[in-house]
mmCIF file of C-alpha atoms in Angstrom:
data_model
loop_
_atom_site.group_PDB
_atom_site.id
_atom_site.type_symbol
_atom_site.label_atom_id
_atom_site.label_comp_id
_atom_site.label_asym_id
_atom_site.label_seq_id
_atom_site.Cartn_x
_atom_site.Cartn_y
_atom_site.Cartn_z
ATOM 1 C CA UNK C 1 121.286 122.615 118.055
ATOM 2 C CA UNK C 2 118.188 124.374 116.800
ATOM 3 C CA UNK C 3 114.762 122.936 116.166
ATOM 4 C CA UNK C 4 113.515 124.034 112.761
ATOM 5 C CA UNK C 5 110.379 125.492 114.323
ATOM 6 C CA UNK C 6 112.663 127.894 116.276
ATOM 7 C CA UNK C 7 114.504 129.101 113.190
ATOM 8 C CA UNK C 8 113.436 132.469 111.898
ATOM 9 C CA UNK C 9 115.039 132.203 108.455
ATOM 10 C CA UNK C 10 117.153 130.248 105.953
ATOM 11 C CA UNK C 11 119.700 131.656 103.515
ATOM 12 C CA UNK C 12 120.088 130.751 99.832
ATOM 13 C CA UNK C 13 123.714 129.999 98.990
ATOM 14 C CA UNK C 14 123.355 129.588 95.214
ATOM 15 C CA UNK C 15 122.615 133.243 94.481
ATOM 16 C CA UNK C 16 125.623 135.379 93.537
ATOM 17 C CA UNK C 17 126.215 139.057 92.850
ATOM 18 C CA UNK C 18 125.280 139.921 89.264
ATOM 19 C CA UNK C 19 125.410 143.705 89.632
ATOM 20 C CA UNK C 20 123.037 145.552 87.345
ATOM 21 C CA UNK C 21 122.387 142.330 85.421
ATOM 22 C CA UNK C 22 119.954 141.388 88.181
ATOM 23 C CA UNK C 23 117.398 143.709 86.560
ATOM 24 C CA UNK C 24 117.800 141.842 83.267
ATOM 25 C CA UNK C 25 117.329 138.495 85.061
ATOM 26 C CA UNK C 26 114.330 139.910 86.884
ATOM 27 C CA UNK C 27 112.751 141.023 83.589
ATOM 28 C CA UNK C 28 113.360 137.613 81.973
ATOM 29 C CA UNK C 29 111.823 135.757 84.931
ATOM 30 C CA UNK C 30 108.800 138.090 85.011
ATOM 31 C CA UNK C 31 108.292 137.489 81.290
ATOM 32 C CA UNK C 32 108.519 133.694 81.697
ATOM 33 C CA UNK C 33 106.167 133.715 84.691
ATOM 34 C CA UNK C 34 103.620 135.909 82.879
ATOM 35 C CA UNK C 35 103.782 133.757 79.745
ATOM 36 C CA UNK C 36 103.368 130.567 81.816
ATOM 37 C CA UNK C 37 100.373 131.930 83.714
ATOM 38 C CA UNK C 38 98.670 133.259 80.574
ATOM 39 C CA UNK C 39 99.212 130.073 78.513
ATOM 40 C CA UNK C 40 97.965 127.693 81.199
ATOM 41 C CA UNK C 41 95.107 129.917 82.338
ATOM 42 C CA UNK C 42 93.927 130.358 78.743
ATOM 43 C CA UNK C 43 93.693 126.597 78.209
ATOM 44 C CA UNK C 44 91.985 126.037 81.566
ATOM 45 C CA UNK C 45 89.341 128.626 80.624
ATOM 46 C CA UNK C 46 88.930 127.160 77.115
ATOM 47 C CA UNK C 47 88.377 123.648 78.475
ATOM 48 C CA UNK C 48 86.003 124.807 81.218
ATOM 49 C CA UNK C 49 83.926 127.085 78.972
ATOM 50 C CA UNK C 50 83.530 124.756 75.966
ATOM 51 C CA UNK C 51 81.179 121.828 76.547
ATOM 52 C CA UNK C 52 82.643 120.023 73.535
ATOM 53 C CA UNK C 53 85.854 119.656 75.563
ATOM 54 C CA UNK C 54 84.153 118.154 78.598
ATOM 55 C CA UNK C 55 85.647 114.776 77.788
ATOM 56 C CA UNK C 56 87.962 112.704 80.026
ATOM 57 C CA UNK C 57 91.160 113.516 78.117
ATOM 58 C CA UNK C 58 90.565 117.279 78.267
ATOM 59 C CA UNK C 59 89.437 117.233 81.910
ATOM 60 C CA UNK C 60 92.659 115.471 82.883
ATOM 61 C CA UNK C 61 94.530 118.027 80.779
ATOM 62 C CA UNK C 62 92.756 120.809 82.655
ATOM 63 C CA UNK C 63 93.967 119.262 85.913
ATOM 64 C CA UNK C 64 97.506 119.208 84.493
ATOM 65 C CA UNK C 65 97.346 122.890 83.523
ATOM 66 C CA UNK C 66 96.036 123.866 86.975
ATOM 67 C CA UNK C 67 99.017 122.072 88.475
ATOM 68 C CA UNK C 68 101.381 124.007 86.180
ATOM 69 C CA UNK C 69 99.857 127.220 87.546
ATOM 70 C CA UNK C 70 100.334 125.943 91.089
ATOM 71 C CA UNK C 71 103.955 124.879 90.570
ATOM 72 C CA UNK C 72 104.933 128.140 88.863
ATOM 73 C CA UNK C 73 103.366 130.203 91.625
ATOM 74 C CA UNK C 74 105.216 128.137 94.220
ATOM 75 C CA UNK C 75 108.547 129.111 92.629
ATOM 76 C CA UNK C 76 108.522 132.398 90.721
ATOM 77 C CA UNK C 77 107.237 135.037 93.218
ATOM 78 C CA UNK C 78 109.849 134.160 95.864
ATOM 79 C CA UNK C 79 112.557 133.921 93.204
ATOM 80 C CA UNK C 80 111.705 137.391 91.906
ATOM 81 C CA UNK C 81 112.095 138.810 95.414
ATOM 82 C CA UNK C 82 115.450 137.047 95.810
ATOM 83 C CA UNK C 83 116.806 138.277 92.463
ATOM 84 C CA UNK C 84 116.338 141.918 93.502
ATOM 85 C CA UNK C 85 117.431 141.380 97.105
ATOM 86 C CA UNK C 86 121.001 141.910 98.310
ATOM 87 C CA UNK C 87 120.498 139.550 101.264
ATOM 88 C CA UNK C 88 119.136 136.201 100.098
ATOM 89 C CA UNK C 89 117.145 135.053 103.116
ATOM 90 C CA UNK C 90 113.698 133.516 103.474
ATOM 91 C CA UNK C 91 111.584 133.050 106.581
ATOM 92 C CA UNK C 92 111.415 129.469 107.857
ATOM 93 C CA UNK C 93 107.595 129.149 107.465
ATOM 94 C CA UNK C 94 107.767 130.476 103.889
ATOM 95 C CA UNK C 95 110.626 128.090 103.111
ATOM 96 C CA UNK C 96 108.656 125.070 104.311
ATOM 97 C CA UNK C 97 105.652 126.327 102.360
ATOM 98 C CA UNK C 98 107.792 126.370 99.221
ATOM 99 C CA UNK C 99 109.062 122.852 99.973
ATOM 100 C CA UNK C 100 105.434 121.731 100.209
ATOM 101 C CA UNK C 101 104.541 123.520 96.938
ATOM 102 C CA UNK C 102 107.461 122.067 94.966
ATOM 103 C CA UNK C 103 106.995 118.495 96.204
ATOM 104 C CA UNK C 104 103.216 118.653 95.805
ATOM 105 C CA UNK C 105 103.618 119.937 92.251
ATOM 106 C CA UNK C 106 106.032 117.116 91.333
ATOM 107 C CA UNK C 107 103.806 114.439 92.898
ATOM 108 C CA UNK C 108 100.677 115.699 91.133
ATOM 109 C CA UNK C 109 102.511 115.975 87.807
ATOM 110 C CA UNK C 110 103.589 112.325 87.805
ATOM 111 C CA UNK C 111 100.187 111.117 89.055
ATOM 112 C CA UNK C 112 98.337 113.228 86.496
ATOM 113 C CA UNK C 113 100.499 111.951 83.636
ATOM 114 C CA UNK C 114 99.896 108.365 84.814
ATOM 115 C CA UNK C 115 96.106 108.866 84.845
ATOM 116 C CA UNK C 116 96.298 110.422 81.386
ATOM 117 C CA UNK C 117 98.198 107.378 80.090
ATOM 118 C CA UNK C 118 95.535 105.115 81.626
ATOM 119 C CA UNK C 119 92.842 107.150 79.843
ATOM 120 C CA UNK C 120 94.677 106.799 76.498
ATOM 121 C CA UNK C 121 95.079 103.065 77.140
ATOM 122 C CA UNK C 122 91.298 102.656 77.556
ATOM 123 C CA UNK C 123 90.534 104.845 74.528
ATOM 124 C CA UNK C 124 92.921 102.988 72.199
ATOM 125 C CA UNK C 125 92.857 99.432 73.549
ATOM 126 C CA UNK C 126 89.207 99.266 74.673
ATOM 127 C CA UNK C 127 87.379 101.746 72.381
ATOM 128 C CA UNK C 128 83.991 99.986 72.507
ATOM 129 C CA UNK C 129 83.960 99.855 76.316
ATOM 130 C CA UNK C 130 85.526 103.305 76.799
ATOM 131 C CA UNK C 131 82.336 105.218 77.658
ATOM 132 C CA UNK C 132 81.249 102.477 80.020
ATOM 133 C CA UNK C 133 84.612 102.295 81.756
ATOM 134 C CA UNK C 134 85.299 106.051 81.914
ATOM 135 C CA UNK C 135 82.111 107.394 83.523
ATOM 136 C CA UNK C 136 81.695 110.857 85.046
ATOM 137 C CA UNK C 137 81.916 109.365 88.543
ATOM 138 C CA UNK C 138 85.154 107.597 87.669
ATOM 139 C CA UNK C 139 86.596 110.800 86.190
ATOM 140 C CA UNK C 140 85.784 112.674 89.418
ATOM 141 C CA UNK C 141 87.337 109.865 91.475
ATOM 142 C CA UNK C 142 90.531 109.871 89.382
ATOM 143 C CA UNK C 143 90.915 113.666 89.598
ATOM 144 C CA UNK C 144 90.422 113.440 93.381
ATOM 145 C CA UNK C 145 93.108 110.717 93.426
ATOM 146 C CA UNK C 146 95.473 112.983 91.483
ATOM 147 C CA UNK C 147 95.186 115.812 94.024
ATOM 148 C CA UNK C 148 94.444 114.152 97.373
ATOM 149 C CA UNK C 149 96.902 111.236 97.487
ATOM 150 C CA UNK C 150 100.027 113.412 96.949
ATOM 151 C CA UNK C 151 98.723 115.965 99.465
ATOM 152 C CA UNK C 152 98.901 113.589 102.427
ATOM 153 C CA UNK C 153 102.244 112.172 101.266
ATOM 154 C CA UNK C 154 103.847 115.625 101.036
ATOM 155 C CA UNK C 155 102.343 116.860 104.319
ATOM 156 C CA UNK C 156 104.105 114.012 106.131
ATOM 157 C CA UNK C 157 107.373 114.811 104.307
ATOM 158 C CA UNK C 158 107.296 118.473 105.361
ATOM 159 C CA UNK C 159 106.200 117.631 108.921
ATOM 160 C CA UNK C 160 109.127 115.236 109.380
ATOM 161 C CA UNK C 161 111.596 117.849 108.120
ATOM 162 C CA UNK C 162 110.070 120.531 110.323
ATOM 163 C CA UNK C 163 110.657 118.364 113.402
ATOM 164 C CA UNK C 164 114.423 118.015 112.791
ATOM 165 C CA UNK C 165 117.092 119.671 114.900
ATOM 166 C CA UNK C 166 119.197 121.785 112.551
ATOM 167 C CA UNK C 167 122.828 122.897 112.833
ATOM 168 C CA UNK C 168 122.812 125.322 109.905
ATOM 169 C CA UNK C 169 120.641 127.668 107.880
ATOM 170 C CA UNK C 170 122.359 127.741 104.467
ATOM 171 C CA UNK C 171 120.490 126.103 101.557
ATOM 172 C CA UNK C 172 122.816 125.861 98.559
ATOM 173 C CA UNK C 173 120.050 126.428 96.016
ATOM 174 C CA UNK C 174 117.871 129.230 94.648
ATOM 175 C CA UNK C 175 114.727 127.760 96.203
ATOM 176 C CA UNK C 176 113.848 125.722 99.300
ATOM 177 C CA UNK C 177 114.448 122.017 98.891
ATOM 178 C CA UNK C 178 113.578 119.290 101.381
ATOM 179 C CA UNK C 179 116.763 117.271 100.856
ATOM 180 C CA UNK C 180 118.883 120.381 101.456
ATOM 181 C CA UNK C 181 117.095 120.985 104.761
ATOM 182 C CA UNK C 182 117.635 117.371 105.808
ATOM 183 C CA UNK C 183 121.375 117.781 105.140
ATOM 184 C CA UNK C 184 121.407 120.666 107.663
ATOM 185 C CA UNK C 185 120.191 118.356 110.442
ATOM 186 C CA UNK C 186 122.383 117.383 113.381
ATOM 187 C CA UNK C 187 119.804 114.899 114.663
ATOM 188 C CA UNK C 188 119.121 111.435 113.277
ATOM 189 C CA UNK C 189 117.554 111.620 109.805
ATOM 190 C CA UNK C 190 116.968 107.903 109.232
ATOM 191 C CA UNK C 191 113.174 108.263 109.413
ATOM 192 C CA UNK C 192 113.255 111.172 106.962
ATOM 193 C CA UNK C 193 115.446 109.327 104.455
ATOM 194 C CA UNK C 194 113.435 106.100 104.646
ATOM 195 C CA UNK C 195 110.173 107.997 104.243
ATOM 196 C CA UNK C 196 111.573 109.926 101.262
ATOM 197 C CA UNK C 197 112.277 106.617 99.494
ATOM 198 C CA UNK C 198 108.780 105.344 100.333
ATOM 199 C CA UNK C 199 107.190 108.603 99.170
ATOM 200 C CA UNK C 200 109.247 108.529 95.948
ATOM 201 C CA UNK C 201 108.007 104.992 95.288
ATOM 202 C CA UNK C 202 104.399 106.072 95.737
ATOM 203 C CA UNK C 203 104.568 109.342 93.827
ATOM 204 C CA UNK C 204 107.156 108.590 91.119
ATOM 205 C CA UNK C 205 107.897 104.905 90.547
ATOM 206 C CA UNK C 206 104.280 103.700 90.788
ATOM 207 C CA UNK C 207 102.953 106.270 88.255
ATOM 208 C CA UNK C 208 105.922 105.682 85.928
ATOM 209 C CA UNK C 209 105.346 101.919 86.138
ATOM 210 C CA UNK C 210 101.683 102.445 85.193
ATOM 211 C CA UNK C 211 102.732 104.642 82.263
ATOM 212 C CA UNK C 212 105.221 102.007 81.080
ATOM 213 C CA UNK C 213 102.572 99.268 81.313
ATOM 214 C CA UNK C 214 99.878 101.236 79.459
ATOM 215 C CA UNK C 215 102.214 102.264 76.639
ATOM 216 C CA UNK C 216 103.388 98.686 76.235
ATOM 217 C CA UNK C 217 99.742 97.732 75.650
ATOM 218 C CA UNK C 218 99.153 100.742 73.370
ATOM 219 C CA UNK C 219 102.187 99.925 71.208
ATOM 220 C CA UNK C 220 101.084 96.302 70.947
ATOM 221 C CA UNK C 221 97.656 97.398 69.673
ATOM 222 C CA UNK C 222 99.215 99.933 67.273
ATOM 223 C CA UNK C 223 101.527 97.400 65.632
ATOM 224 C CA UNK C 224 98.711 94.895 65.187
ATOM 225 C CA UNK C 225 95.952 97.401 64.406
ATOM 226 C CA UNK C 226 94.877 99.479 61.428
ATOM 227 C CA UNK C 227 96.472 102.649 60.093
ATOM 228 C CA UNK C 228 93.628 104.699 61.607
ATOM 229 C CA UNK C 229 94.367 103.238 65.040
ATOM 230 C CA UNK C 230 98.046 104.123 64.709
ATOM 231 C CA UNK C 231 97.217 107.674 63.628
ATOM 232 C CA UNK C 232 94.870 108.145 66.599
ATOM 233 C CA UNK C 233 97.521 106.823 68.978
ATOM 234 C CA UNK C 234 100.223 109.108 67.574
ATOM 235 C CA UNK C 235 98.031 112.237 67.625
ATOM 236 C CA UNK C 236 96.914 111.816 71.239
ATOM 237 C CA UNK C 237 99.929 110.069 72.782
ATOM 238 C CA UNK C 238 102.870 112.009 71.326
ATOM 239 C CA UNK C 239 102.182 115.215 73.358
ATOM 240 C CA UNK C 240 101.777 113.095 76.487
ATOM 241 C CA UNK C 241 105.061 111.251 75.917
ATOM 242 C CA UNK C 242 106.858 114.516 75.161
ATOM 243 C CA UNK C 243 105.528 116.010 78.422
ATOM 244 C CA UNK C 244 106.586 112.955 80.388
ATOM 245 C CA UNK C 245 110.117 112.864 78.951
ATOM 246 C CA UNK C 246 110.575 116.611 79.368
ATOM 247 C CA UNK C 247 109.455 116.565 83.009
ATOM 248 C CA UNK C 248 111.346 113.365 83.862
ATOM 249 C CA UNK C 249 114.589 114.828 82.487
ATOM 250 C CA UNK C 250 114.300 117.838 84.790
ATOM 251 C CA UNK C 251 113.432 115.756 87.855
ATOM 252 C CA UNK C 252 116.254 113.273 87.192
ATOM 253 C CA UNK C 253 118.819 116.058 86.985
ATOM 254 C CA UNK C 254 117.536 117.617 90.212
ATOM 255 C CA UNK C 255 117.735 114.276 92.033
ATOM 256 C CA UNK C 256 121.290 113.682 90.764
ATOM 257 C CA UNK C 257 122.360 117.205 91.712
ATOM 258 C CA UNK C 258 120.973 116.769 95.238
ATOM 259 C CA UNK C 259 122.835 113.493 95.767
ATOM 260 C CA UNK C 260 126.154 114.141 93.993
ATOM 261 C CA UNK C 261 128.714 116.945 93.904
ATOM 262 C CA UNK C 262 128.359 118.964 90.698
ATOM 263 C CA UNK C 263 130.538 121.935 91.614
ATOM 264 C CA UNK C 264 132.631 121.357 88.490
ATOM 265 C CA UNK C 265 129.628 122.403 86.397
ATOM 266 C CA UNK C 266 129.289 126.150 85.635
ATOM 267 C CA UNK C 267 127.123 127.848 88.271
ATOM 268 C CA UNK C 268 124.627 129.378 85.839
ATOM 269 C CA UNK C 269 124.144 126.070 84.014
ATOM 270 C CA UNK C 270 123.653 124.228 87.304
ATOM 271 C CA UNK C 271 121.023 126.738 88.438
ATOM 272 C CA UNK C 272 119.218 126.586 85.090
ATOM 273 C CA UNK C 273 119.088 122.777 85.083
ATOM 274 C CA UNK C 274 117.985 122.650 88.725
ATOM 275 C CA UNK C 275 115.058 124.918 87.810
ATOM 276 C CA UNK C 276 114.231 123.054 84.598
ATOM 277 C CA UNK C 277 111.480 120.820 86.010
ATOM 278 C CA UNK C 278 109.807 123.838 87.647
ATOM 279 C CA UNK C 279 110.004 126.251 84.715
ATOM 280 C CA UNK C 280 110.066 124.413 81.374
ATOM 281 C CA UNK C 281 107.165 121.902 81.707
ATOM 282 C CA UNK C 282 104.660 124.591 82.824
ATOM 283 C CA UNK C 283 105.564 126.570 79.710
ATOM 284 C CA UNK C 284 106.109 123.617 77.401
ATOM 285 C CA UNK C 285 102.908 121.641 78.140
ATOM 286 C CA UNK C 286 100.245 124.223 77.169
ATOM 287 C CA UNK C 287 102.143 125.007 73.957
ATOM 288 C CA UNK C 288 102.573 121.315 73.143
ATOM 289 C CA UNK C 289 98.927 120.371 73.731
ATOM 290 C CA UNK C 290 97.576 123.610 72.274
ATOM 291 C CA UNK C 291 99.407 123.026 68.997
ATOM 292 C CA UNK C 292 98.919 119.244 68.719
ATOM 293 C CA UNK C 293 95.310 118.670 69.790
ATOM 294 C CA UNK C 294 93.050 119.800 66.947
ATOM 295 C CA UNK C 295 90.014 120.698 69.092
ATOM 296 C CA UNK C 296 92.015 123.055 71.322
ATOM 297 C CA UNK C 297 93.968 124.425 68.354
ATOM 298 C CA UNK C 298 90.785 125.217 66.404
ATOM 299 C CA UNK C 299 89.178 126.989 69.368
ATOM 300 C CA UNK C 300 92.350 129.055 69.874
ATOM 301 C CA UNK C 301 92.341 129.977 66.176
ATOM 302 C CA UNK C 302 88.688 131.040 66.352
ATOM 303 C CA UNK C 303 89.410 133.211 69.404
ATOM 304 C CA UNK C 304 92.324 134.901 67.633
ATOM 305 C CA UNK C 305 90.272 135.489 64.460
ATOM 306 C CA UNK C 306 87.401 136.976 66.482
ATOM 307 C CA UNK C 307 89.741 139.424 68.217
ATOM 308 C CA UNK C 308 91.250 140.468 64.868
#
């Protein structure tokens, strides 16, 4: 039996020999990573530099884009190294760092989307009280909540996994995953499994419940309100709902894959879907919001016209 702190490395079992195609895969991943970084960084800079966008909705969006940068950076650099490597190993400290990055990214994403739905609820259902309810102090408090609450939850998750006695080193994925590490344990994992359910309730089910509640209220106002109210709701809520559904699909597949045997599925498809929640939302969200929100779209157009 080995304590995880004594392990020097883990191996990734999902990588397979692709021959010279590995250079093609490497190029595709580099392109996706570069595009993700540029798209999110551009919108973060636009929101920070333009005072007209210093409104609650855009500040919460800025927080979302920063998290996309964080999540992408937690995945892509190590993956690029593994694609070119013939021996798919990762040091134990780096593996646990990636577990922290992935889980922290997921927790922040759900919390951020929940806060954004709460902001839309106040703007649509309580328009006259919006400025009174959503003060600068409250915005700062909510952004702190988005980033600090998941941090402590994930630190405990990683600490519990790091204290396990492990009987193996093979992780059957292309990145480090906490549930895969727990399955390598030969010591009792009851505490880890119970805490994972508690952490999932705090970081997934609670935010999703808040989103469901706020959109129930928003829909009620839309059906009973004016055409202008419905148009405002559609223009500001549709990108948010699309982001939520897109991210939730990826997370749901990853949870199902971790708990059930999906070896009958083609290997490449399984890898792609397991990476979906880490790769598609960071690329999808800046494009979705950049194209749908008129203020951001107009600023982007003016930047492009100035460069031309």
